[in-house]
XYZ file of C-alpha atoms in Angstrom:
265
model
C -14.306 -24.591 -8.757
C -12.957 -22.636 -11.684
C -11.537 -24.590 -14.608
C -7.794 -24.058 -14.979
C -7.041 -23.423 -18.622
C -3.495 -24.566 -19.485
C -0.896 -22.111 -20.820
C 2.594 -23.247 -21.774
C 3.881 -20.583 -24.188
C 5.724 -17.389 -23.293
C 4.016 -15.803 -26.302
C 0.518 -16.285 -24.937
C -1.258 -12.876 -24.648
C -2.121 -13.502 -20.969
C 1.530 -14.222 -20.192
C 2.661 -11.096 -22.020
C 0.127 -8.991 -20.161
C 1.193 -10.251 -16.736
C 4.849 -9.693 -17.595
C 4.089 -6.128 -18.687
C 2.103 -5.401 -15.521
C 4.891 -6.756 -13.346
C 7.592 -4.715 -15.028
C 5.942 -1.415 -15.982
C 4.370 1.191 -13.703
C 3.052 2.859 -16.852
C 1.201 -0.312 -17.842
C -0.312 -0.550 -14.368
C -1.505 3.059 -14.589
C -2.905 2.706 -18.113
C -4.739 -0.556 -17.463
C -5.631 0.207 -13.829
C -4.451 -3.281 -12.942
C -2.004 -4.519 -10.324
C -0.490 -7.941 -9.656
C -0.995 -9.606 -6.279
C 1.011 -12.695 -5.388
C 0.018 -15.197 -2.743
C -3.102 -16.514 -1.073
C -3.036 -13.876 1.693
C -3.307 -10.902 -0.661
C -5.731 -12.635 -3.004
C -7.990 -13.521 -0.076
C -7.807 -9.924 1.207
C -8.818 -8.580 -2.200
C -11.722 -11.045 -2.379
C -12.866 -10.158 1.139
C -12.859 -6.470 0.182
C -14.936 -7.154 -2.927
C -12.337 -6.016 -5.436
C -12.769 -7.021 -9.077
C -10.247 -9.470 -10.514
C -8.787 -9.670 -13.997
C -7.183 -13.116 -14.348
C -5.724 -15.723 -12.005
C -2.584 -17.779 -12.661
C -1.711 -20.984 -10.802
C 1.637 -22.792 -10.967
C 1.586 -26.538 -11.512
C 3.180 -27.129 -8.108
C 0.399 -25.185 -6.338
C -2.646 -26.569 -8.107
C -3.489 -29.044 -5.314
C -2.922 -26.655 -2.397
C -5.974 -26.599 -0.117
C -5.682 -22.833 0.260
C -5.478 -22.272 -3.486
C -8.413 -24.606 -4.093
C -10.554 -22.766 -1.535
C -9.849 -19.410 -3.129
C -10.404 -20.714 -6.644
C -13.804 -21.930 -5.474
C -14.598 -18.320 -4.517
C -13.447 -16.876 -7.844
C -16.580 -17.567 -9.863
C -16.451 -15.810 -13.211
C -12.710 -15.074 -13.102
C -10.613 -16.604 -15.891
C -8.012 -18.917 -14.330
C -4.959 -20.490 -15.948
C -2.473 -23.250 -15.130
C 1.196 -22.629 -15.924
C 4.349 -24.744 -15.684
C 6.439 -23.700 -12.675
C 9.275 -22.343 -14.830
C 6.936 -20.061 -16.774
C 5.144 -18.944 -13.617
C 8.464 -17.929 -12.019
C 9.132 -15.613 -14.945
C 5.926 -13.707 -14.234
C 5.839 -13.541 -10.452
C 6.843 -10.097 -9.138
C 8.359 -11.546 -5.938
C 11.641 -13.341 -5.332
C 9.959 -16.432 -3.888
C 6.800 -17.060 -5.928
C 3.839 -18.557 -4.103
C 2.437 -20.298 -7.153
C -0.725 -18.182 -7.000
C -0.911 -14.865 -8.871
C -3.766 -12.593 -9.888
C -4.415 -9.270 -11.558
C -6.830 -6.970 -9.747
C -8.546 -3.769 -10.870
C -7.813 -0.658 -8.826
C -8.985 2.931 -8.922
C -8.535 6.174 -7.051
C -11.163 6.918 -4.382
C -14.240 8.667 -5.753
C -14.029 11.436 -3.140
C -11.134 13.554 -1.773
C -9.452 12.718 1.553
C -11.805 13.231 4.492
C -10.653 16.460 6.235
C -12.206 15.393 9.540
C -9.953 12.338 9.951
C -6.234 11.565 10.188
C -4.034 11.508 7.108
C -0.744 9.766 6.399
C 1.045 11.970 3.847
C 4.130 10.704 2.021
C 6.336 13.195 0.195
C 8.849 11.623 -2.183
C 9.207 8.321 -0.289
C 10.892 6.287 -2.987
C 11.552 2.944 -1.318
C 8.696 0.560 -2.144
C 9.187 -1.403 1.058
C 8.877 1.753 3.151
C 5.742 2.893 1.336
C 4.076 -0.493 1.786
C 5.130 -0.757 5.422
C 3.740 2.698 6.180
C 0.442 1.778 4.550
C 0.319 -1.325 6.736
C 0.982 0.807 9.819
C -1.784 3.213 8.805
C -4.242 0.334 8.498
C -3.139 -1.091 11.856
C -3.624 2.229 13.654
C -6.952 3.116 12.058
C -5.670 5.830 9.700
C -7.822 5.461 6.598
C -6.500 8.221 4.323
C -3.070 7.629 2.731
C -1.841 10.391 0.423
C 1.135 9.970 -1.905
C 2.760 13.011 -3.427
C 5.140 13.264 -6.397
C 8.251 11.110 -6.264
C 6.756 8.302 -4.180
C 7.003 4.682 -5.193
C 3.855 3.717 -7.079
C 1.240 2.495 -4.633
C 0.236 -0.416 -6.849
C 3.714 -1.713 -7.571
C 4.389 -5.358 -6.619
C 6.873 -4.562 -3.831
C 4.568 -1.995 -2.229
C 1.677 -4.458 -2.338
C 3.818 -7.175 -0.807
C 5.037 -4.939 2.046
C 1.551 -3.588 2.769
C 0.174 -7.121 3.307
C -3.422 -6.264 2.406
C -3.546 -2.663 3.660
C -4.450 -1.543 0.120
C -7.857 -3.091 0.619
C -8.462 -1.287 3.931
C -7.183 2.284 3.462
C -8.037 4.858 0.794
C -5.022 5.686 -1.376
C -4.800 9.078 -3.073
C -2.106 10.143 -5.541
C -1.786 13.940 -5.391
C 0.278 16.283 -7.554
C -0.020 19.366 -5.323
C 0.489 18.400 -1.680
C 0.986 21.952 -0.333
C -2.426 23.141 -1.559
C -4.144 20.088 -0.109
C -2.388 20.456 3.245
C -3.062 24.180 3.578
C -6.777 23.387 3.406
C -6.605 20.696 6.100
C -8.401 22.026 9.199
C -6.636 19.894 11.801
C -3.032 19.576 12.990
C -0.373 19.234 10.275
C 2.621 17.609 11.945
C 6.150 16.827 10.819
C 8.930 15.140 12.773
C 12.090 17.188 13.228
C 14.905 17.804 15.701
C 14.854 21.575 16.209
C 12.068 23.652 17.683
C 9.833 20.652 18.162
C 7.652 19.320 20.966
C 8.212 15.791 22.290
C 5.889 13.236 20.757
C 5.072 11.910 24.212
C 4.108 15.367 25.479
C 1.837 16.217 22.545
C -1.932 15.739 22.728
C -2.652 13.647 19.633
C -6.319 12.977 20.201
C -7.502 15.435 17.534
C -7.274 14.820 13.755
C -3.738 15.029 12.412
C -2.116 15.027 8.992
C 1.250 13.322 9.478
C 3.981 14.345 7.020
C 6.863 12.004 6.180
C 9.479 12.739 3.555
C 12.036 11.048 1.370
C 14.695 8.776 2.805
C 17.736 10.948 3.498
C 16.390 14.242 2.139
C 13.261 14.462 4.268
C 10.332 16.679 3.315
C 10.548 19.013 0.348
C 10.602 22.688 1.328
C 7.052 23.498 0.072
C 5.544 20.553 1.966
C 7.593 21.221 5.113
C 6.314 24.806 5.109
C 2.738 23.568 5.584
C 3.565 21.870 8.910
C 1.961 23.703 11.827
C 3.638 21.595 14.501
C 7.067 20.019 14.804
C 7.234 16.685 16.586
C 10.382 15.342 18.228
C 10.698 11.578 18.699
C 12.790 11.163 21.884
C 15.788 8.951 21.154
C 18.846 7.769 23.009
C 21.853 10.141 23.079
C 23.890 10.087 19.905
C 21.012 8.848 17.709
C 19.595 11.516 15.438
C 17.147 9.770 13.139
C 14.990 6.741 12.400
C 14.070 4.987 9.199
C 11.029 6.823 7.830
C 8.769 3.777 8.191
C 9.890 3.306 11.800
C 9.256 6.981 12.556
C 5.751 6.732 11.134
C 5.054 3.628 13.214
C 6.195 5.325 16.434
C 4.025 8.398 15.793
C 0.888 6.615 14.655
C 0.957 4.081 17.469
C 1.524 6.811 20.069
C -1.508 8.555 18.629
C -3.538 5.357 18.879
C -2.290 4.716 22.429
C -3.473 8.130 23.557
C -6.883 7.636 22.021
C -7.343 4.288 23.745
C -6.728 5.797 27.175
C -9.799 6.317 29.383
C -11.237 9.819 29.140
C -9.840 12.075 31.863
């Protein structure tokens, strides 16, 4: 098992670095590091073979069987023991688990695969929604997640927490020019809307689709909406006009998966 080196000072360089990564999206971009809190995410990152920076353990968690098992797997990773009060100052979540790590991330080496499905987010600002939609993509087998300008940063603590390990399953692309990328996509480009749209349940979704979902409240930006080749209507009860964007994505992606699991006609 890794030796836990004690840290007790707020001025320690490791402490300062973790605080900066937790608070600053710019620091996360510059250092290509993200913070993951909790045994579940740390185990998922290890299982996926991601490279770790440092590991922090709170005094109250040092004897946890789960923490001990994961520390035994973290050969070569610098690990530190912190008093609970200091650890709470660094954890990016409201209820710290006592187990925190920095992990190296990078953009995929190749562009999104044009022969597969895409989940495309345009200006989705709520971190919980972004993470939840990534989790839905992973659960439905959609491997390419594309974030346009204005989205919550994919590697922010709240997005990571909501995605529950999806980051280590899907490929995440940050794209400045969504319209150009979407115009080159050879499959269906679909957006949910109320007018002039075909019912989700009457649409054949067995071919590759780029699903477009826009900002909470405002929806898709005009340039991105113009790339949609098909409007999709989610049938709802009378008097209900819209769903939360993460809920809408879940309905569409699971309907797509349902259709593909049906026996061939």
